[in-house]
Coordinates of C-alpha atoms in Angstrom, one line a residue:
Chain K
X1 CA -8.2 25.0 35.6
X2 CA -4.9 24.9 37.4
X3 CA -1.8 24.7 35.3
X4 CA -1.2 21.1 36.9
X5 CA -4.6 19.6 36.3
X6 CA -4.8 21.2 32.7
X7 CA -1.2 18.9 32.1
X8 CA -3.1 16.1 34.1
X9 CA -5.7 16.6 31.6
X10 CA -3.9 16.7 28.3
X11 CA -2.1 13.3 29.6
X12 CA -5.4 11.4 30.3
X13 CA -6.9 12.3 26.9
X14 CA -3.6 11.3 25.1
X15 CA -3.8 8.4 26.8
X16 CA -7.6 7.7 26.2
X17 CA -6.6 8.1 22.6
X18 CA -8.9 11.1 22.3
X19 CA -6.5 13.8 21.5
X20 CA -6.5 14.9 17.6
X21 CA -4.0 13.5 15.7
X22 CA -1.6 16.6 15.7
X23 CA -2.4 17.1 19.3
X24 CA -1.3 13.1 19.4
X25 CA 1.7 13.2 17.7
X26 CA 2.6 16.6 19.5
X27 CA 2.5 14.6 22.5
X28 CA 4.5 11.8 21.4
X29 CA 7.4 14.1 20.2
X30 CA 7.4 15.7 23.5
X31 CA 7.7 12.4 25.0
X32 CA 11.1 12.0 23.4
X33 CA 12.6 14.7 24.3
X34 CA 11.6 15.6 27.5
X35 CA 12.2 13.0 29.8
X36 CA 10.4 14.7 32.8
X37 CA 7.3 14.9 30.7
X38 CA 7.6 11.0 29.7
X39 CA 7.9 10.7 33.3
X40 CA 4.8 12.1 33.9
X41 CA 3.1 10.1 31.1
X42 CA 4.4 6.9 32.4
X43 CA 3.3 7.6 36.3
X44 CA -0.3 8.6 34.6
X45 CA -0.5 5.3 32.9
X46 CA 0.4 3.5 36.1
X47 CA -2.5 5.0 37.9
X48 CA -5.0 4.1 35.1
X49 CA -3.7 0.6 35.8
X50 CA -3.7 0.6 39.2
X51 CA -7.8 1.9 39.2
X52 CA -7.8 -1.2 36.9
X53 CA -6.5 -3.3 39.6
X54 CA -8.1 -2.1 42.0
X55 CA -11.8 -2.3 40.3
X56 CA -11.1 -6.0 39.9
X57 CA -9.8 -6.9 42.8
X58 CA -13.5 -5.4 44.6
X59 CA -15.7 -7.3 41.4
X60 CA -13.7 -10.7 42.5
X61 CA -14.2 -10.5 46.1
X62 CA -18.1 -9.9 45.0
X63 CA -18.0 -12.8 42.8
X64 CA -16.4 -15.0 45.4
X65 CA -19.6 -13.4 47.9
X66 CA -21.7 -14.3 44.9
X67 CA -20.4 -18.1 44.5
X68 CA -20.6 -18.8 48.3
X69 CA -24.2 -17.4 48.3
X70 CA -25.0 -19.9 45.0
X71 CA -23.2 -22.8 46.5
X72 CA -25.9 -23.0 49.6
X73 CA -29.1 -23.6 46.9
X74 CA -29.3 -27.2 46.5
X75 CA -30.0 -28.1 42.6
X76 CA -26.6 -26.0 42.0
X77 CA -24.3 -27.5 44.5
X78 CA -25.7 -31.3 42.9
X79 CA -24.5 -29.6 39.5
X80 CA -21.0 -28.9 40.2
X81 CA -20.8 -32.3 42.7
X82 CA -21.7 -34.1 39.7
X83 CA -18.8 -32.5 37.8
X84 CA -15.9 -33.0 40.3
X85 CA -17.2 -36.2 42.2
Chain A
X1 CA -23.4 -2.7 33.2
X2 CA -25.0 -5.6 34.6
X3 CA -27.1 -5.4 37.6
X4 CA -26.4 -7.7 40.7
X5 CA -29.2 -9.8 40.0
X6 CA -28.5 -9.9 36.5
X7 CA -25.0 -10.9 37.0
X8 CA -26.0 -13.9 39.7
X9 CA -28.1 -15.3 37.0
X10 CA -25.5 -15.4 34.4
X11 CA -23.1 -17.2 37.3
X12 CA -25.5 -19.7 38.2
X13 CA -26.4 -20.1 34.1
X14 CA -22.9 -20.5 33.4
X15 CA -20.3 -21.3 35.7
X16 CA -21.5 -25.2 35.5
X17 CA -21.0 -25.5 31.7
X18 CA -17.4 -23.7 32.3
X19 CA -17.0 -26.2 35.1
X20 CA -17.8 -29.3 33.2
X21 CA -15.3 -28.2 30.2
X22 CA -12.2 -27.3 32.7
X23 CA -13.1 -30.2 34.6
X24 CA -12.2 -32.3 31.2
X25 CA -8.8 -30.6 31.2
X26 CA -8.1 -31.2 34.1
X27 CA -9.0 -28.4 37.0
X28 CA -10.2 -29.0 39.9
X29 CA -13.5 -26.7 41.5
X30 CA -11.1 -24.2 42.8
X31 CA -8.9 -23.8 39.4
X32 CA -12.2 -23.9 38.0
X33 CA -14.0 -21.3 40.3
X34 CA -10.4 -18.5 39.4
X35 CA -10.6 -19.1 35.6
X36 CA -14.3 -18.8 35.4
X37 CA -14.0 -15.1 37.6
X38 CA -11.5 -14.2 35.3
X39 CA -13.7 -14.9 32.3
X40 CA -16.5 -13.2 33.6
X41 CA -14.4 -9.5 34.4
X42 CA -12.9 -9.6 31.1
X43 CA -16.8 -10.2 30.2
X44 CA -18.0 -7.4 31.7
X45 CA -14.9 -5.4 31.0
X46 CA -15.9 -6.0 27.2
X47 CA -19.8 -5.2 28.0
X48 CA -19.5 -2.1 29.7
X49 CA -16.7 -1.2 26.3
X50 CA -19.8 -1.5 24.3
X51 CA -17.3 -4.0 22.2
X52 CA -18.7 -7.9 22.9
X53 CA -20.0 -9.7 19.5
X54 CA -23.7 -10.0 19.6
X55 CA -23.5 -12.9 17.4
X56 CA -22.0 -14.8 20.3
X57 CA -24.0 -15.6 23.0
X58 CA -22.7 -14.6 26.7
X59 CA -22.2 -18.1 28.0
X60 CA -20.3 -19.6 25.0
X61 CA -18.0 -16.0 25.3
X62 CA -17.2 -17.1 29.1
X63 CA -16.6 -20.8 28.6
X64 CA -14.7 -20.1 26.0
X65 CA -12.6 -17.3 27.8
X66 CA -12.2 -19.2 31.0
X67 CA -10.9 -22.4 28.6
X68 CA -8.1 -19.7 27.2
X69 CA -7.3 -18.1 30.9
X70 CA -7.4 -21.8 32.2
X71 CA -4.5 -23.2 29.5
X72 CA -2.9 -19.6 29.7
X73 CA -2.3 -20.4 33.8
X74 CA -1.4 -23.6 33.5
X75 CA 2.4 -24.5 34.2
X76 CA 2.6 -27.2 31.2
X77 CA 0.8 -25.3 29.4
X78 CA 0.2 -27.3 25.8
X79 CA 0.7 -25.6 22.1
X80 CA -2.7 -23.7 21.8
X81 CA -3.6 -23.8 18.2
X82 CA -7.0 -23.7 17.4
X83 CA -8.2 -20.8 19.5
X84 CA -9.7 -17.4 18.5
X85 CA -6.5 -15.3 18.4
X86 CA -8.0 -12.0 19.1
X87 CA -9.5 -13.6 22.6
X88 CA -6.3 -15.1 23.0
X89 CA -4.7 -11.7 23.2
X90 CA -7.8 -9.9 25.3
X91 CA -6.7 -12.9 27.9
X92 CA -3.0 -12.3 27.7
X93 CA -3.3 -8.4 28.3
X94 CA -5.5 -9.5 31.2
X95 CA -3.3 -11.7 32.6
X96 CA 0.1 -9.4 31.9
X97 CA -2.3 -6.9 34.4
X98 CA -2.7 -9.4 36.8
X99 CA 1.2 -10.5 37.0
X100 CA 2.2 -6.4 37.1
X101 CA 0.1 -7.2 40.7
X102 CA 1.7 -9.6 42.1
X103 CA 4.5 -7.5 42.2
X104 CA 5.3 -6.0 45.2
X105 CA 5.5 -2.5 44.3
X106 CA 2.0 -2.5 42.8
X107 CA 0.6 -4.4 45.9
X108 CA 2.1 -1.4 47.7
X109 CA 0.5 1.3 44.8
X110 CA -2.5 0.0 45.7
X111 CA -2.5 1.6 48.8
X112 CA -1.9 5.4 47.4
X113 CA -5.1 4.8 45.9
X114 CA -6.7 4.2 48.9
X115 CA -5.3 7.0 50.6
X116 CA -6.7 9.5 47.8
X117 CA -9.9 8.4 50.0
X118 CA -13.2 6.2 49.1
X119 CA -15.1 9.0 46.9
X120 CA -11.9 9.4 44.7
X121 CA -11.8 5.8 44.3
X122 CA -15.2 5.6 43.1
X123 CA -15.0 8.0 40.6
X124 CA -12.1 6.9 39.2
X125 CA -13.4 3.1 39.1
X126 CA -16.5 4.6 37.7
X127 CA -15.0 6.7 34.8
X128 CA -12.2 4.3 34.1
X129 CA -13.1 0.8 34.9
X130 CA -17.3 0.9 34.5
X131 CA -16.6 3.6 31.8
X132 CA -19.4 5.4 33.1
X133 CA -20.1 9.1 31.7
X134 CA -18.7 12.1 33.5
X135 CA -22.3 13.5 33.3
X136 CA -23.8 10.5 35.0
X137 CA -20.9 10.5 37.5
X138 CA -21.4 13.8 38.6
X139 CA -25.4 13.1 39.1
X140 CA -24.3 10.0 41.0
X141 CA -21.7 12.0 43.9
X142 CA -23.9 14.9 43.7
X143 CA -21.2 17.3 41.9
X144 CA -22.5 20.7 40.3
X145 CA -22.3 19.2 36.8
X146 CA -19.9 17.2 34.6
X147 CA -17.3 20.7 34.6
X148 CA -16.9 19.9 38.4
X149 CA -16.9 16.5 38.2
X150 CA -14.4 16.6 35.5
X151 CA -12.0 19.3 37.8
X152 CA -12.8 16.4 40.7
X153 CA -11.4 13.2 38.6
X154 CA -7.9 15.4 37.6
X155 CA -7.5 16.4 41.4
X156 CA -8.0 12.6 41.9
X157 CA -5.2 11.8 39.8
X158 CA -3.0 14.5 40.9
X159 CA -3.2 13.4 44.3
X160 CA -2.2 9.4 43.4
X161 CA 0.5 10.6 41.1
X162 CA 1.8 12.7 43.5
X163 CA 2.4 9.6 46.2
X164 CA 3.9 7.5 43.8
X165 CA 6.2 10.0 42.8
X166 CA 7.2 11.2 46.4
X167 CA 7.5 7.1 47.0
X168 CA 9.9 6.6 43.9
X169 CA 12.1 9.5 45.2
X170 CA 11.8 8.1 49.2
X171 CA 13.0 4.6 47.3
X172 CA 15.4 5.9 45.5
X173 CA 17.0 7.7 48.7
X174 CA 16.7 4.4 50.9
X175 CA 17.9 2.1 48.2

């Protein structure tokens, strides 16, 4: 594996908590003192959150499908009219 | 993970009991409708984590979320006492994820991840969001075992971190 991907690597684990511990706290001292590397860790952690995002934006748009879909069968629409009438 | 059809029946089975107890505090069916879809994805988030309590059945977990996300949006919200505390804080994270969206820069992110292209994004959403196993991915998208599909999910990465970064630099030129 590429130098790059084997860093990309070693930051997704860390980050996955799946390092060993010495490995872990390696990692965390290096994050101290090395600013570019913190850098990295922090841009890493930004796309894990973004594929986060991303995944539930796409479920709510399926769940709004889903509720539109659910809204047209009679004995559930009476349901919820009976709630908010 | 649920299936689709799965998933429809648990909507239909529940949404109407969340409904009726949101209604009492005061939502209407659209504040209703948001809170309950929140519930449900930190549901399945949980589900597909392995980590929801069997001793509590599905529906009462997602009435019981979508009552925490419902006071949580709220504006006036009121002191919230007599809530499990370890919910409370799944729904906070959530929500704190949520609000890091509605900033503009991570609207803008959003669309780095697109431009890594539509299999990246599945693969990532698979492995990190479904938490689907490598090996399963790589049978999935047709890779030549979990090694390659492994070696595929970094490249992913490296090609989203690499945008942001050479957005952060173009930002920090224009700004």
């Amino acid at each position: 594996m590429r130098t790059e991907l084997a860093e990309i690597m070693q930051i997704d684990q860390y980050l996955l908590g799946k390092l060993s511990a010495d490995e872990s706290t390696a990692l965390d001292a290096m994050r101290v003192i090395d600013p570019v590397f913190s850098e990295k860790i922090e841009v890493q952690q930004r796309v894990h959150r973004l594929v986060r995002l991303f995944a539930r934006k796409q479920k709510k748009r399926k769940l709004e499908i889903m509720y539109h879909r659910l809204i047209n069968d009679s004995s559930f629409k009476h349901q919820l009219k009976n709630i908010f009438s | 993970m649920l299936k689709d059809e799965e998933l429809e029946q648990l909507y239909r089975d529940t949404f109407p009991a969340a409904a009726r107890v949101l209604q009492r505090m005061g939502a209407n069916l659209k504040d209703a409708r948001d809170a309950f879809h929140d519930a449900l994805l930190i549901y399945l988030e949980k589900t597909s984590k392995g980590a929801v309590d069997i001793r509590t059945s599905a529906k009462a977990y997602i009435v019981g979320t979508a009552r925490i996300v419902w006071l949580n949006t709220r504006k006036d919200r009121p002191a919230n006492h007599d809530v499990d505390t370890l919910l409370q804080q799944e729904v906070a994270d959530y929500l704190a994820d949520e609000d890091s969206y509605e900033e503009s820069s991570e609207k803008s992110a959003l669309e780095y991840l697109r431009m890594a292209g539509q299999k990246c994004m599945e693969i990532l959403t698979s492995f990190y969001y479904l938490n689907i196993p490598l090996s399963e991915i790589a049978t999935r998208f047709g890779f030549n075992g979990t090694r390659s599909a492994t070696v595929q999910k970094y490249k992913c990465i490296e090609k989203i971190r690499s945008q942001l970064k050479t957005n952060k630099h173009h930002a920090h030129r224009v700004s």
